[in-house]
Amino acid sequence: MNLNVLREIKERYSNIKEIFKTYKKSTKGTLSSDEVRKTQNMIEDLFVVEVFSCFERFLRDSIKNCLHFEFCFFGKQEIINHIEYLKIEDILNALKKESIIDPNSIGYVKQLKQYRDWVAHGRNPQKPPSIKTIDFDKVFEIIETIMEQMEKRGQP
């Protein structure tokens, strides 16, 4: 998983925004403006899930690729197999601890993950996320920057 996948998602998101903009201008639309807004919000929430899934796969693949370059014989395959079970928060904390990624970016990504979990697990009103609205320009900028920084460090 690389930056190209994230950029494809970003392009699809831009296309969806344009489609909704065009639909809203159309006088032939059969949906009320409230229905259009709700539908657009739901689709945007699905983009959060997709963007975060792309980023999570990138992180896990980055770790696997790092291990392939290390001089390691003992239990290497077992370690690689267990990467899929690491909590994403632990991976993010490791990146923060090693000063690989800016702590503010890590904090935002953690909030984004909380929002992703909230969407993916049924939007529990008892456990709302700390982020109320998603700024997709900020999401793409932060995640793309992190991925670029990691690629520059020789990972994936």
Coordinates of N, CA and C in Angstrom, one line a residue, residues 4-155:
N4 N 0.0 6.2 -3.7 CA -0.9 6.2 -4.9 C -2.3 5.8 -4.5
V5 N -2.4 4.9 -3.6 CA -3.7 4.4 -3.1 C -4.4 5.6 -2.4
L6 N -3.7 6.3 -1.5 CA -4.3 7.4 -0.8 C -4.7 8.5 -1.8
R7 N -3.9 8.7 -2.8 CA -4.2 9.8 -3.8 C -5.4 9.4 -4.7
E8 N -5.6 8.1 -4.9 CA -6.8 7.6 -5.6 C -8.0 7.9 -4.8
I9 N -7.9 7.6 -3.5 CA -9.0 7.9 -2.6 C -9.4 9.4 -2.6
K10 N -8.3 10.2 -2.5 CA -8.5 11.7 -2.5 C -9.2 12.1 -3.8
E11 N -8.8 11.5 -4.9 CA -9.4 11.9 -6.2 C -10.9 11.5 -6.2
R12 N -11.2 10.3 -5.7 CA -12.6 9.8 -5.6 C -13.4 10.7 -4.7
Y13 N -12.8 11.2 -3.6 CA -13.5 12.1 -2.7 C -13.8 13.4 -3.4
S14 N -12.9 13.9 -4.2 CA -13.1 15.2 -5.0 C -14.2 15.0 -6.0
N15 N -14.2 13.8 -6.6 CA -15.3 13.5 -7.6 C -16.7 13.5 -6.9
I16 N -16.7 12.9 -5.7 CA -18.0 12.8 -5.0 C -18.5 14.2 -4.6
K17 N -17.5 15.0 -4.2 CA -17.9 16.4 -3.8 C -18.5 17.1 -5.0
E18 N -17.9 16.9 -6.2 CA -18.3 17.6 -7.4 C -19.7 17.1 -7.8
I19 N -19.9 15.8 -7.7 CA -21.2 15.2 -8.0 C -22.3 15.8 -7.1
F20 N -22.0 15.9 -5.8 CA -23.0 16.5 -4.9 C -23.3 18.0 -5.2
K21 N -22.2 18.7 -5.5 CA -22.3 20.1 -5.9 C -23.2 20.3 -7.1
T22 N -23.0 19.4 -8.1 CA -23.8 19.4 -9.3 C -25.3 19.1 -9.0
Y23 N -25.5 18.1 -8.2 CA -26.8 17.6 -7.9 C -27.6 18.8 -7.1
K24 N -26.9 19.4 -6.2 CA -27.5 20.5 -5.5 C -28.0 21.6 -6.4
K25 N -27.2 21.9 -7.4 CA -27.5 23.0 -8.4 C -28.7 22.6 -9.3
S26 N -28.9 21.3 -9.4 CA -29.9 20.8 -10.3 C -31.3 21.0 -9.8
T27 N -32.2 21.5 -10.6 CA -33.6 21.7 -10.2 C -34.4 20.4 -10.4
K28 N -33.8 19.4 -11.0 CA -34.6 18.2 -11.2 C -34.4 17.1 -10.1
G29 N -33.6 17.5 -9.1 CA -33.4 16.5 -8.0 C -34.6 16.1 -7.3
T30 N -34.8 14.9 -6.9 CA -36.0 14.4 -6.3 C -35.8 14.3 -4.8
L31 N -34.6 14.6 -4.3 CA -34.3 14.5 -2.8 C -34.4 15.9 -2.2
S32 N -34.8 16.0 -1.0 CA -34.8 17.3 -0.3 C -33.4 17.7 0.0
S33 N -33.2 18.9 0.3 CA -31.8 19.4 0.6 C -31.3 18.7 1.9
D34 N -32.2 18.4 2.8 CA -31.8 17.7 4.0 C -31.4 16.2 3.7
E35 N -32.1 15.5 2.8 CA -31.8 14.2 2.4 C -30.4 14.2 1.7
V36 N -30.2 15.2 0.9 CA -28.9 15.3 0.2 C -27.8 15.5 1.2
R37 N -28.0 16.4 2.1 CA -26.9 16.6 3.2 C -26.7 15.4 4.0
K38 N -27.7 14.7 4.4 CA -27.5 13.4 5.2 C -26.8 12.4 4.4
T39 N -27.1 12.2 3.1 CA -26.5 11.3 2.2 C -25.0 11.6 2.0
Q40 N -24.7 12.9 1.8 CA -23.4 13.3 1.6 C -22.5 13.1 2.9
N41 N -23.1 13.4 4.1 CA -22.4 13.1 5.3 C -22.1 11.7 5.5
M42 N -23.1 10.8 5.2 CA -22.8 9.4 5.3 C -21.7 8.9 4.4
I43 N -21.7 9.4 3.2 CA -20.7 9.0 2.2 C -19.3 9.5 2.7
E44 N -19.3 10.7 3.2 CA -18.0 11.3 3.7 C -17.5 10.4 4.9
D45 N -18.4 9.9 5.8 CA -18.0 9.1 6.9 C -17.4 7.8 6.3
L46 N -17.9 7.3 5.2 CA -17.3 6.1 4.6 C -15.9 6.4 4.1
F47 N -15.7 7.6 3.6 CA -14.4 8.0 3.1 C -13.4 8.0 4.3
V48 N -13.8 8.4 5.5 CA -13.0 8.4 6.7 C -12.5 6.9 6.9
V49 N -13.5 6.0 6.9 CA -13.1 4.6 7.1 C -12.1 4.2 6.0
E50 N -12.3 4.5 4.8 CA -11.4 4.1 3.7 C -10.0 4.7 3.8
V51 N -10.0 6.0 4.1 CA -8.7 6.7 4.3 C -7.9 6.1 5.5
F52 N -8.6 5.9 6.6 CA -7.9 5.3 7.7 C -7.4 3.9 7.5
S53 N -8.2 3.1 6.8 CA -7.9 1.7 6.5 C -6.6 1.7 5.6
C54 N -6.6 2.6 4.6 CA -5.4 2.7 3.7 C -4.2 3.1 4.6
F55 N -4.3 4.0 5.5 CA -3.2 4.5 6.3 C -2.7 3.3 7.2
E56 N -3.7 2.6 7.8 CA -3.4 1.5 8.7 C -2.6 0.4 8.0
R57 N -3.0 0.1 6.8 CA -2.3 -0.9 6.0 C -0.9 -0.4 5.7
F58 N -0.8 0.8 5.3 CA 0.5 1.4 5.1 C 1.5 1.2 6.3
L59 N 1.0 1.5 7.5 CA 1.8 1.4 8.7 C 2.2 0.0 8.9
R60 N 1.3 -0.9 8.8 CA 1.6 -2.4 9.0 C 2.6 -2.9 8.0
D61 N 2.4 -2.5 6.7 CA 3.3 -2.9 5.7 C 4.7 -2.3 5.9
S62 N 4.7 -1.1 6.4 CA 6.0 -0.4 6.7 C 6.8 -1.2 7.8
I63 N 6.1 -1.6 8.8 CA 6.8 -2.4 9.8 C 7.3 -3.7 9.3
K64 N 6.5 -4.4 8.5 CA 6.9 -5.7 7.9 C 8.2 -5.4 7.0
N65 N 8.1 -4.4 6.2 CA 9.3 -4.1 5.3 C 10.5 -3.8 6.1
C66 N 10.4 -3.1 7.2 CA 11.5 -2.8 8.1 C 12.2 -4.1 8.6
L67 N 11.3 -5.1 9.0 CA 11.8 -6.3 9.5 C 12.6 -7.1 8.5
H68 N 12.1 -7.0 7.2 CA 12.8 -7.8 6.1 C 14.2 -7.3 5.9
F69 N 14.5 -6.1 6.3 CA 15.9 -5.5 6.1 C 16.8 -5.7 7.3
E70 N 16.2 -6.1 8.4 CA 17.0 -6.3 9.6 C 17.7 -7.7 9.6
F71 N 18.8 -7.7 10.3 CA 19.5 -9.0 10.4 C 18.9 -9.8 11.6
C72 N 17.9 -10.6 11.2 CA 17.1 -11.2 12.2 C 16.7 -12.6 11.7
F73 N 17.0 -13.6 12.6 CA 16.7 -15.0 12.2 C 15.6 -15.6 13.1
F74 N 15.7 -15.2 14.4 CA 14.8 -15.8 15.4 C 13.4 -15.3 15.3
G75 N 12.5 -16.2 15.0 CA 11.1 -15.8 15.1 C 10.6 -14.7 14.1
K76 N 11.3 -14.5 13.1 CA 11.0 -13.4 12.2 C 9.6 -13.5 11.6
Q77 N 9.2 -14.7 11.1 CA 7.9 -14.9 10.5 C 6.8 -14.8 11.5
E78 N 7.0 -15.2 12.7 CA 6.0 -15.1 13.8 C 5.8 -13.7 14.1
I79 N 6.9 -12.9 14.2 CA 6.7 -11.5 14.5 C 5.9 -10.8 13.3
I80 N 6.3 -11.1 12.1 CA 5.6 -10.5 11.0 C 4.1 -10.9 11.0
N81 N 3.8 -12.1 11.3 CA 2.4 -12.6 11.4 C 1.6 -11.8 12.5
H82 N 2.3 -11.4 13.6 CA 1.6 -10.8 14.7 C 1.5 -9.3 14.5
I83 N 2.1 -8.7 13.5 CA 2.0 -7.3 13.2 C 0.5 -6.9 13.0
E84 N -0.2 -7.9 12.4 CA -1.6 -7.6 12.1 C -2.5 -7.4 13.4
Y85 N -2.0 -7.9 14.5 CA -2.7 -7.8 15.7 C -2.3 -6.7 16.6
L86 N -1.3 -5.9 16.2 CA -0.9 -4.8 17.0 C -2.0 -3.7 16.9
K87 N -2.2 -3.0 18.1 CA -3.1 -1.9 18.1 C -2.5 -0.8 17.3
I88 N -3.3 -0.1 16.5 CA -2.8 1.0 15.7 C -2.3 2.1 16.7
E89 N -2.9 2.2 17.8 CA -2.5 3.3 18.8 C -1.0 3.0 19.2
D90 N -0.7 1.7 19.4 CA 0.7 1.3 19.8 C 1.7 1.7 18.7
I91 N 1.3 1.5 17.5 CA 2.1 1.8 16.3 C 2.3 3.3 16.3
L92 N 1.2 4.1 16.5 CA 1.3 5.5 16.4 C 2.2 6.0 17.6
N93 N 2.0 5.4 18.8 CA 2.9 5.8 19.9 C 4.3 5.6 19.7
A94 N 4.6 4.5 19.0 CA 6.0 4.2 18.7 C 6.6 5.2 17.7
L95 N 5.8 5.6 16.8 CA 6.3 6.6 15.8 C 6.5 8.0 16.5
K96 N 5.6 8.2 17.5 CA 5.8 9.5 18.3 C 7.0 9.4 19.2
K97 N 7.2 8.3 19.9 CA 8.3 8.1 20.8 C 9.6 8.2 20.1
E98 N 9.7 7.7 18.9 CA 11.0 7.7 18.2 C 11.2 9.0 17.4
S99 N 10.2 9.9 17.6 CA 10.3 11.2 16.9 C 10.3 11.1 15.4
I100 N 9.6 10.1 14.9 CA 9.5 9.9 13.5 C 8.5 10.8 12.9
I101 N 7.4 11.0 13.6 CA 6.3 11.8 13.2 C 6.0 12.9 14.2
D102 N 5.6 14.0 13.8 CA 5.2 15.1 14.6 C 4.1 14.7 15.6
P103 N 4.3 15.0 16.9 CA 3.3 14.6 17.9 C 1.9 15.2 17.6
N104 N 1.8 16.4 17.1 CA 0.4 16.9 16.8 C -0.3 16.1 15.7
S105 N 0.5 15.7 14.7 CA -0.1 14.9 13.7 C -0.6 13.5 14.2
I106 N 0.2 13.0 15.1 CA -0.2 11.7 15.8 C -1.4 11.9 16.5
G107 N -1.5 13.0 17.3 CA -2.7 13.3 18.0 C -4.0 13.4 17.1
Y108 N -3.8 14.1 16.0 CA -4.9 14.2 15.1 C -5.3 12.9 14.5
V109 N -4.3 12.1 14.1 CA -4.6 10.7 13.6 C -5.4 9.9 14.6
K110 N -5.0 10.0 15.9 CA -5.7 9.2 16.9 C -7.2 9.7 17.0
Q111 N -7.4 11.0 16.9 CA -8.8 11.5 16.9 C -9.5 11.0 15.7
L112 N -8.9 10.9 14.6 CA -9.5 10.4 13.3 C -9.8 8.9 13.5
K113 N -8.9 8.2 14.1 CA -9.2 6.8 14.4 C -10.4 6.6 15.2
Q114 N -10.5 7.4 16.3 CA -11.7 7.4 17.1 C -13.0 7.6 16.3
Y115 N -12.9 8.6 15.4 CA -14.1 8.9 14.6 C -14.4 7.7 13.7
R116 N -13.3 7.1 13.1 CA -13.5 5.9 12.2 C -14.1 4.8 13.0
D117 N -13.7 4.6 14.2 CA -14.2 3.5 15.0 C -15.7 3.8 15.3
W118 N -16.0 5.0 15.6 CA -17.4 5.4 15.9 C -18.3 5.1 14.7
V119 N -17.8 5.5 13.5 CA -18.6 5.2 12.3 C -18.7 3.7 12.0
A120 N -17.6 3.0 12.1 CA -17.5 1.6 11.7 C -18.3 0.7 12.7
H121 N -18.5 1.2 13.9 CA -19.2 0.4 14.9 C -20.6 0.9 15.3
G122 N -21.2 1.6 14.3 CA -22.6 1.9 14.5 C -23.0 3.2 15.0
R123 N -22.0 4.2 15.1 CA -22.3 5.5 15.6 C -23.0 5.6 17.0
N124 N -22.5 4.9 17.9 CA -23.0 4.9 19.3 C -23.2 6.3 19.8
P125 N -24.4 6.7 20.1 CA -24.6 8.0 20.6 C -24.1 8.2 22.1
Q126 N -23.9 7.1 22.8 CA -23.3 7.1 24.1 C -21.8 7.4 24.1
K127 N -21.2 7.1 23.0 CA -19.7 7.3 22.9 C -19.3 8.1 21.7
P128 N -19.7 9.4 21.6 CA -19.4 10.2 20.4 C -17.9 10.5 20.4
P129 N -17.4 10.6 19.1 CA -15.9 10.9 19.0 C -15.6 12.3 19.4
S130 N -14.4 12.6 19.6 CA -14.0 14.0 20.0 C -14.0 14.9 18.8
I131 N -13.9 14.4 17.6 CA -14.0 15.2 16.4 C -15.5 15.2 16.0
K132 N -16.1 16.3 15.8 CA -17.5 16.4 15.4 C -17.6 16.5 13.9
T133 N -16.7 17.2 13.2 CA -16.8 17.3 11.8 C -15.4 17.0 11.2
I134 N -15.3 16.5 10.0 CA -14.1 16.1 9.4 C -13.7 17.1 8.3
D135 N -12.5 17.6 8.4 CA -11.9 18.5 7.4 C -11.0 17.6 6.5
F136 N -11.6 17.2 5.4 CA -10.9 16.2 4.5 C -9.6 16.8 4.0
D137 N -9.5 18.1 3.7 CA -8.2 18.6 3.3 C -7.2 18.4 4.3
K138 N -7.5 18.6 5.6 CA -6.6 18.4 6.7 C -6.2 16.9 6.8
V139 N -7.2 16.0 6.7 CA -7.0 14.6 6.8 C -6.0 14.1 5.8
F140 N -6.3 14.5 4.5 CA -5.4 14.1 3.4 C -4.0 14.7 3.6
E141 N -3.9 15.9 4.0 CA -2.6 16.6 4.2 C -1.8 15.9 5.2
I142 N -2.4 15.6 6.4 CA -1.7 15.0 7.5 C -1.2 13.6 7.2
I143 N -2.2 12.8 6.7 CA -1.9 11.4 6.4 C -0.9 11.3 5.2
E144 N -1.0 12.1 4.2 CA -0.1 12.1 3.1 C 1.3 12.5 3.6
T145 N 1.4 13.5 4.4 CA 2.7 13.9 5.0 C 3.4 12.8 5.8
I146 N 2.6 12.1 6.6 CA 3.2 11.0 7.4 C 3.7 9.9 6.5
M147 N 2.9 9.6 5.5 CA 3.3 8.5 4.6 C 4.5 8.9 3.8
E148 N 4.6 10.2 3.3 CA 5.8 10.7 2.6 C 7.0 10.6 3.5
Q149 N 6.9 11.1 4.8 CA 8.0 11.1 5.7 C 8.5 9.6 5.9
M150 N 7.6 8.7 6.0 CA 8.0 7.3 6.3 C 8.7 6.7 5.0
E151 N 8.2 7.1 3.9 CA 8.8 6.6 2.6 C 10.2 7.1 2.5
K152 N 10.4 8.4 2.8 CA 11.7 9.0 2.8 C 12.7 8.3 3.7
R153 N 12.2 7.7 4.8 CA 13.1 7.1 5.8 C 13.4 5.6 5.3
G154 N 12.9 5.3 4.1 CA 13.2 4.0 3.5 C 12.2 2.9 3.8
Q155 N 11.0 3.3 4.3 CA 10.0 2.3 4.6 C 8.9 2.5 3.5

